[in-house]
């Protein structure tokens, strides 16, 4: 990339840390043994996988045998949600509670919403809980939704689009009172904020390497001891029979390293918050009629979601891209479609305003100069686009 490139899309993915890449390197062509093979050479791979498991567990304050490796956050969510649901259909398993009802929220990532939708097609009932204008789960609605058939609650730790952090401890108290399993998609918080599974009180937690400077295509699921779930990837007996397939050894080693580094970089959130607030203040000062979805305080440090009235998100994205600035509009996974973000709609933002959304997500590599550059070019982009705006308002 040329020197001008400014990456402000860290909620979509992050660059792998050089220390992560160095840790992974030997496992491609030096220590390439299959962890399950029986000779000494392969035990080096096995030990590396188990060391990585310890590092992931340490970051979560969990036990190593409560961690299984997956191909990322999407798969971890699928293993958790379908695994608990199907344990209820499988007579051979002693499950916590029998039932067919799952509770989630309207603002989950598609990696939670789609498995839930699929389970509905398989006869499960799913309730999608509303959020307030900040994107916070309605706890009363959640409490009222729990029935004696409820087997699982899945609510994300922090939202990837607006950054709002959910009241996980309160939700876990409700889940415990009703003897219901509680899963959280913590892909946006692991490595960025505290994700102590005992403090959070969760039974299942998903994480993904590439969202916190680890490699892509590797993640993990925390499964509290005693939690019953059935596998859906069948094959060899890997990962305690819960997720078959030869281990992605370099990826797993990289994930472990990323967890270790995250513990060293705990102070980073302060820097991100300062830069994010500077960006927020600058946009406030320079651009009229902008709204800032997301909770004002309980929010990921590096995330700034905005709606710039009368301008389309995609147009702003393309114009920023011309300037070498990478951001995301609405939901990254929905981009290319004309549907506005389901998260913003659930927060009560009108459709036409939701179309004007943009997300800046800052990371380790960002500097004051990056923010200065955005604050120099972005107001002009908005001014230009508003002049030609088809929404009838000219500024
Ligand atoms: C990125 C993301 C995922 C998907 O993780 P992958 O590792 O890319 O499959 C799931 N949930 C949230 C909240 C995310 O931000």
Coordinates of C-alpha atoms and ligand atoms in Angstrom, one line a residue:
X1 CA 0.0 0.0 0.0
X2 CA 1.2 3.5 -0.7
X3 CA 2.1 5.8 2.3
X4 CA -1.2 7.6 2.1
X5 CA -3.4 4.6 2.8
X6 CA -5.4 5.1 6.0
X7 CA -7.1 2.0 7.4
X8 CA -10.2 2.7 9.5
X9 CA -12.0 -0.6 9.3
X10 CA -10.6 -2.6 12.1
X11 CA -14.0 -4.0 13.1
X12 CA -14.0 -5.8 9.7
X13 CA -10.5 -7.2 10.1
X14 CA -7.1 -6.2 11.5
X15 CA -3.6 -6.8 10.1
X16 CA -1.8 -9.7 11.8
X17 CA 0.8 -8.5 14.3
X18 CA 4.4 -9.2 13.2
X19 CA 5.0 -11.1 16.4
X20 CA 2.0 -13.3 15.5
X21 CA 3.5 -14.0 12.0
X22 CA 6.9 -14.8 13.5
X23 CA 5.3 -17.2 16.0
X24 CA 3.4 -18.9 13.1
X25 CA 6.2 -19.2 10.7
X26 CA 7.9 -22.5 11.9
X27 CA 4.6 -24.4 11.8
X28 CA 4.2 -24.1 8.0
X29 CA 7.3 -26.1 6.8
X30 CA 9.5 -26.9 9.8
X31 CA 7.2 -28.2 12.5
X32 CA 4.5 -29.3 10.1
X33 CA 3.5 -32.6 11.8
X34 CA -0.1 -33.5 12.3
X35 CA -0.8 -32.9 16.0
X36 CA -2.5 -36.3 16.3
X37 CA 0.3 -38.4 14.8
X38 CA 2.2 -40.5 17.3
X39 CA 5.9 -39.9 16.6
X40 CA 8.0 -37.3 18.5
X41 CA 8.1 -34.9 15.5
X42 CA 4.3 -34.5 15.6
X43 CA 4.3 -34.0 19.4
X44 CA 5.9 -30.6 18.7
X45 CA 2.8 -29.5 16.8
X46 CA 0.6 -31.0 19.5
X47 CA 2.4 -29.1 22.2
X48 CA 2.1 -25.9 20.2
X49 CA -1.6 -26.4 19.9
X50 CA -2.0 -27.0 23.6
X51 CA 0.2 -24.1 24.5
X52 CA -2.0 -21.9 22.3
X53 CA -5.1 -23.3 24.0
X54 CA -3.6 -22.3 27.4
X55 CA -3.0 -18.7 26.1
X56 CA -6.6 -18.4 24.8
X57 CA -7.9 -19.8 28.1
X58 CA -5.8 -17.4 30.1
X59 CA -7.1 -14.4 28.3
X60 CA -10.7 -15.6 29.1
X61 CA -9.9 -16.8 32.7
X62 CA -11.0 -20.2 31.5
X63 CA -9.5 -23.7 31.7
X64 CA -7.7 -25.0 28.6
X65 CA -10.1 -27.9 28.3
X66 CA -12.9 -25.5 28.0
X67 CA -11.6 -24.1 24.7
X68 CA -12.1 -25.6 21.2
X69 CA -10.5 -24.2 18.1
X70 CA -12.7 -23.4 15.1
X71 CA -12.2 -21.7 11.7
X72 CA -13.3 -18.4 13.1
X73 CA -16.1 -16.5 14.8
X74 CA -18.8 -17.6 12.3
X75 CA -18.0 -21.3 13.0
X76 CA -17.8 -20.8 16.8
X77 CA -21.2 -19.2 16.8
X78 CA -22.6 -22.1 14.6
X79 CA -21.1 -24.7 16.9
X80 CA -22.5 -23.1 20.0
X81 CA -26.0 -22.3 18.8
X82 CA -26.7 -25.4 16.7
X83 CA -24.8 -27.6 19.1
X84 CA -27.0 -26.6 22.1
X85 CA -30.1 -26.7 20.0
X86 CA -29.5 -30.1 18.7
X87 CA -28.4 -31.5 22.0
X88 CA -32.1 -31.0 22.8
X89 CA -33.1 -33.2 20.0
X90 CA -30.6 -36.0 20.7
X91 CA -31.9 -38.4 23.3
X92 CA -28.4 -39.8 24.1
X93 CA -27.3 -36.6 25.7
X94 CA -28.2 -35.6 29.2
X95 CA -29.1 -31.9 28.6
X96 CA -29.6 -29.2 31.0
X97 CA -33.2 -28.6 30.1
X98 CA -35.5 -29.8 27.3
X99 CA -37.1 -27.3 25.0
X100 CA -37.1 -25.7 21.6
X101 CA -36.9 -22.0 22.3
X102 CA -34.0 -19.7 21.7
X103 CA -33.6 -16.1 22.5
X104 CA -31.3 -13.7 20.6
X105 CA -31.4 -10.0 19.6
X106 CA -32.3 -8.0 16.6
X107 CA -28.8 -6.6 16.3
X108 CA -26.7 -9.7 16.2
X109 CA -24.1 -10.4 13.5
X110 CA -25.4 -12.6 10.6
X111 CA -23.2 -15.3 12.0
X112 CA -25.8 -15.6 14.9
X113 CA -28.9 -14.5 13.1
X114 CA -28.6 -16.9 10.2
X115 CA -28.0 -20.1 12.3
X116 CA -31.1 -19.0 14.3
X117 CA -33.1 -18.5 11.2
X118 CA -32.0 -21.9 10.0
X119 CA -33.0 -23.5 13.3
X120 CA -36.5 -21.9 12.9
X121 CA -36.8 -23.9 9.7
X122 CA -35.9 -27.0 11.7
X123 CA -38.8 -26.4 14.1
X124 CA -37.1 -24.3 16.8
X125 CA -38.8 -21.1 18.0
X126 CA -36.6 -18.0 18.1
X127 CA -37.4 -14.7 19.8
X128 CA -35.5 -11.6 18.6
X129 CA -35.2 -9.1 21.4
X130 CA -35.4 -5.3 20.7
X131 CA -32.9 -2.7 21.6
X132 CA -33.2 0.9 22.7
X133 CA -32.0 3.9 20.7
X134 CA -28.4 3.3 21.9
X135 CA -28.5 -0.4 20.8
X136 CA -28.8 -1.8 24.3
X137 CA -30.9 -4.9 24.8
X138 CA -34.3 -4.5 26.4
X139 CA -33.8 -6.5 29.6
X140 CA -37.5 -6.4 30.5
X141 CA -38.4 -7.8 27.1
X142 CA -35.8 -10.5 27.5
X143 CA -37.0 -11.5 31.0
X144 CA -40.6 -11.7 29.6
X145 CA -39.5 -13.8 26.7
X146 CA -38.0 -16.6 28.8
X147 CA -40.4 -19.6 29.0
X148 CA -40.0 -23.1 30.4
X149 CA -39.1 -24.2 26.9
X150 CA -36.2 -21.7 26.6
X151 CA -32.8 -23.5 26.2
X152 CA -30.4 -20.9 25.0
X153 CA -29.9 -17.1 25.1
X154 CA -27.4 -15.7 22.6
X155 CA -26.6 -12.0 22.9
X156 CA -23.5 -10.4 21.5
X157 CA -20.9 -8.8 23.9
X158 CA -20.4 -5.7 21.7
X159 CA -22.0 -4.8 18.4
X160 CA -19.7 -4.6 15.4
X161 CA -21.5 -1.7 13.7
X162 CA -22.2 0.8 16.5
X163 CA -19.9 -0.6 19.2
X164 CA -22.5 -0.7 22.0
X165 CA -21.5 -3.0 24.8
X166 CA -24.4 -5.1 26.1
X167 CA -25.2 -5.8 29.8
X168 CA -23.8 -9.3 29.7
X169 CA -23.6 -9.7 33.5
X170 CA -27.3 -8.9 33.9
X171 CA -28.3 -11.2 31.1
X172 CA -26.3 -14.0 32.6
X173 CA -28.1 -13.6 35.9
X174 CA -31.4 -14.0 34.1
X175 CA -30.2 -17.0 32.3
X176 CA -29.0 -18.6 35.5
X177 CA -32.2 -17.9 37.3
X178 CA -34.1 -19.8 34.6
X179 CA -31.5 -22.6 34.1
X180 CA -30.9 -21.5 30.5
X181 CA -27.6 -21.6 28.7
X182 CA -26.1 -18.3 27.7
X183 CA -23.8 -17.8 24.7
X184 CA -22.2 -14.5 23.7
X185 CA -20.6 -13.5 20.4
X186 CA -17.5 -11.7 21.8
X187 CA -15.7 -11.4 18.5
X188 CA -15.6 -7.6 18.9
X189 CA -14.5 -7.6 22.5
X190 CA -11.9 -10.3 23.0
X191 CA -8.5 -8.7 23.0
X192 CA -10.0 -5.2 23.3
X193 CA -11.8 -5.3 26.7
X194 CA -12.0 -7.6 29.6
X195 CA -13.6 -10.9 28.6
X196 CA -13.4 -12.9 31.9
X197 CA -15.9 -15.7 31.4
X198 CA -16.6 -15.9 35.1
X199 CA -17.3 -12.2 35.5
X200 CA -19.4 -12.2 32.4
X201 CA -21.1 -15.4 33.6
X202 CA -21.4 -17.0 30.2
X203 CA -21.6 -20.7 29.3
X204 CA -20.3 -20.2 25.7
X205 CA -18.3 -17.5 24.1
X206 CA -17.1 -17.0 20.5
X207 CA -13.9 -15.3 19.4
X208 CA -12.0 -14.8 16.2
X209 CA -8.3 -14.2 15.6
X210 CA -8.4 -11.7 12.8
X211 CA -10.4 -9.2 14.8
X212 CA -7.6 -8.6 17.2
X213 CA -4.3 -8.8 15.2
X214 CA -4.3 -12.6 14.8
X215 CA -4.6 -14.6 11.6
X216 CA -7.8 -15.0 9.5
X217 CA -9.6 -18.3 9.4
X218 CA -9.1 -19.3 13.0
X219 CA -11.1 -18.7 16.2
X220 CA -12.3 -20.4 19.3
X221 CA -15.3 -21.3 21.3
X222 CA -15.2 -21.3 25.1
X223 CA -17.5 -24.0 26.4
X224 CA -18.1 -23.9 30.2
X225 CA -17.4 -27.4 31.7
X226 CA -20.6 -29.4 31.8
X227 CA -22.3 -27.6 28.9
X228 CA -23.9 -30.1 26.7
X229 CA -23.7 -29.7 22.9
X230 CA -23.5 -32.0 20.0
X231 CA -21.1 -31.5 17.1
X232 CA -22.1 -30.7 13.6
X233 CA -18.7 -31.2 11.9
X234 CA -18.2 -34.9 12.0
X235 CA -14.9 -36.7 11.2
X236 CA -11.8 -37.6 13.3
X237 CA -12.0 -37.1 17.0
X238 CA -10.4 -33.7 17.1
X239 CA -11.3 -31.1 19.8
X240 CA -13.0 -33.6 22.1
X241 CA -15.2 -34.8 19.2
X242 CA -16.8 -31.3 19.0
X243 CA -15.1 -30.1 15.8
X244 CA -13.5 -32.6 13.5
X245 CA -10.7 -31.7 11.1
X246 CA -6.9 -31.5 11.2
X247 CA -5.9 -28.5 13.3
X248 CA -4.8 -25.3 11.6
X249 CA -1.6 -25.4 13.5
X250 CA 0.0 -22.2 12.3
X251 CA -3.4 -20.4 12.7
X252 CA -3.9 -21.7 16.2
X253 CA -0.4 -20.8 17.2
X254 CA -1.0 -17.3 15.8
X255 CA -4.3 -17.0 17.7
X256 CA -2.5 -18.0 20.9
X257 CA 0.1 -15.4 20.3
X258 CA -2.5 -12.7 19.6
X259 CA -4.2 -13.5 22.9
X260 CA -0.8 -13.2 24.7
X261 CA -0.1 -9.8 23.0
X262 CA -3.6 -8.6 23.8
X263 CA -2.8 -8.9 27.5
X264 CA 0.3 -6.8 27.0
X265 CA -1.5 -4.1 25.1
X266 CA -4.3 -3.5 27.6
X267 CA -3.6 0.3 27.6
X268 CA -4.3 0.5 23.9
X269 CA -8.0 1.2 24.4
X270 CA -7.1 4.6 26.0
X271 CA -5.3 5.7 22.8
X272 CA -8.1 4.5 20.6
X273 CA -10.7 6.3 22.6
X274 CA -8.7 9.5 22.5
X275 CA -8.4 9.3 18.7
X276 CA -12.0 8.3 18.3
X277 CA -13.2 11.2 20.4
X278 CA -11.0 13.5 18.4
X279 CA -12.7 12.2 15.2
X280 CA -16.1 12.6 16.8
X281 CA -15.4 16.1 17.9
X282 CA -14.0 17.1 14.5
X283 CA -17.0 15.8 12.7
X284 CA -19.4 17.4 15.2
X285 CA -17.6 20.8 14.6
X286 CA -17.3 20.6 10.9
X287 CA -20.4 18.8 9.5
X288 CA -24.0 19.8 10.4
X289 CA -26.8 17.3 10.7
X290 CA -24.8 14.2 11.6
X291 CA -26.1 11.7 14.2
X292 CA -23.9 9.3 16.1
X293 CA -25.6 5.9 16.7
X294 CA -24.3 3.8 19.6
X295 CA -24.1 4.2 23.3
X296 CA -22.3 7.4 24.3
X297 CA -20.2 5.6 27.0
X298 CA -20.6 1.8 27.0
X299 CA -19.0 1.4 23.6
X300 CA -15.9 -0.1 22.0
X301 CA -13.1 2.4 22.3
X302 CA -12.2 2.5 18.6
X303 CA -15.7 2.5 17.0
X304 CA -17.4 5.6 15.6
X305 CA -20.6 5.1 13.7
X306 CA -22.2 8.1 12.0
X307 CA -25.2 8.9 9.9
X308 CA -24.7 11.9 7.6
X309 CA -28.2 13.0 6.6
X310 CA -29.0 13.4 2.9
X311 CA -25.9 11.5 1.7
X312 CA -25.6 7.9 0.9
X313 CA -23.1 5.8 2.9
X314 CA -21.7 4.1 -0.2
X315 CA -21.0 7.4 -1.9
X316 CA -19.1 8.6 1.1
X317 CA -17.2 5.3 1.2
X318 CA -16.2 5.5 -2.4
X319 CA -15.1 9.1 -2.1
X320 CA -13.0 8.4 1.0
X321 CA -11.5 5.4 -0.9
X322 CA -10.4 7.8 -3.6
X323 CA -8.5 9.6 -0.8
X324 CA -6.9 6.4 0.4
X325 CA -9.1 6.1 3.4
X326 CA -10.8 2.7 4.1
X327 CA -14.0 2.7 6.1
X328 CA -17.2 0.7 6.0
X329 CA -20.8 1.7 5.3
X330 CA -23.7 0.2 7.2
X331 CA -23.1 -3.5 7.7
X332 CA -20.1 -4.7 5.9
X333 CA -21.8 -8.1 5.3
X334 CA -24.8 -6.3 3.7
X335 CA -22.8 -4.0 1.5
X336 CA -23.5 -4.5 -2.1
X337 CA -27.1 -4.7 -1.2
X338 CA -29.4 -1.7 -0.9
X339 CA -30.9 -2.8 2.4
X340 CA -29.9 -0.5 5.2
X341 CA -28.3 -1.9 8.3
X342 CA -30.6 -4.1 10.4
X343 CA -28.8 -2.8 13.5
X344 CA -29.6 0.9 12.8
X345 CA -33.2 0.0 11.9
X346 CA -33.6 -1.9 15.2
X347 CA -32.3 1.2 17.0
X348 CA -35.2 3.2 15.6
X349 CA -33.2 5.1 13.0
X350 CA -35.4 5.9 10.0
X351 CA -34.6 4.0 6.8
X352 CA -33.5 7.1 4.8
X353 CA -31.1 8.1 7.6
X354 CA -29.8 4.5 8.0
X355 CA -28.8 4.7 4.3
X356 CA -26.5 7.5 5.2
X357 CA -24.4 5.5 7.7
X358 CA -20.6 5.1 7.9
X359 CA -18.5 3.3 10.3
X360 CA -15.0 4.3 11.4
X361 CA -13.2 1.6 13.4
X362 CA -9.8 2.5 14.7
X363 CA -6.9 0.3 15.6
X364 CA -3.4 -0.1 16.8
X365 CA -1.7 1.4 13.7
X366 CA -3.8 4.7 13.6
X367 CA -2.2 8.0 14.5
X368 CA -3.3 11.6 15.1
X369 CA -2.2 12.4 11.5
X370 CA -4.7 9.8 10.2
X371 CA -7.5 11.5 12.0
X372 CA -6.3 15.0 10.9
X373 CA -6.4 13.8 7.3
X374 CA -9.9 12.5 7.6
X375 CA -11.0 15.7 9.2
X376 CA -9.5 17.6 6.3
X377 CA -11.0 15.6 3.4
X378 CA -14.3 14.3 4.8
X379 CA -16.2 17.5 5.4
X380 CA -15.5 18.5 1.7
X381 CA -16.7 15.1 0.5
X382 CA -19.9 15.6 2.5
X383 CA -20.4 19.1 1.2
X384 CA -19.9 18.0 -2.4
X385 CA -22.3 15.0 -2.1
X386 CA -24.9 17.1 -0.4
X387 CA -24.9 19.5 -3.3
X388 CA -25.9 16.7 -5.6
X389 CA -28.0 14.9 -3.1
X390 CA -31.2 13.3 -4.5
X391 CA -32.8 13.6 -1.1
X392 CA -34.0 17.1 -1.8
X393 CA -31.9 18.9 0.7
X394 CA -29.1 21.0 -0.6
X395 CA -26.3 22.4 1.5
Ligands
LIG1 C1 -16.4 -10.5 12.3 C2 -17.5 -11.0 13.2 C3 -17.9 -12.3 13.2 C4 -17.4 -13.3 12.2 O1 -16.1 -13.8 12.5 P1 -15.3 -14.5 11.4 O2 -14.0 -15.0 12.1 O3 -15.0 -13.5 10.4 O4 -16.1 -15.6 10.9 C5 -18.9 -12.7 14.1 N1 -19.4 -11.8 14.9 C6 -19.0 -10.5 15.0 C7 -19.6 -9.6 16.0 C8 -18.1 -10.1 14.1 O5 -17.7 -8.8 14.2

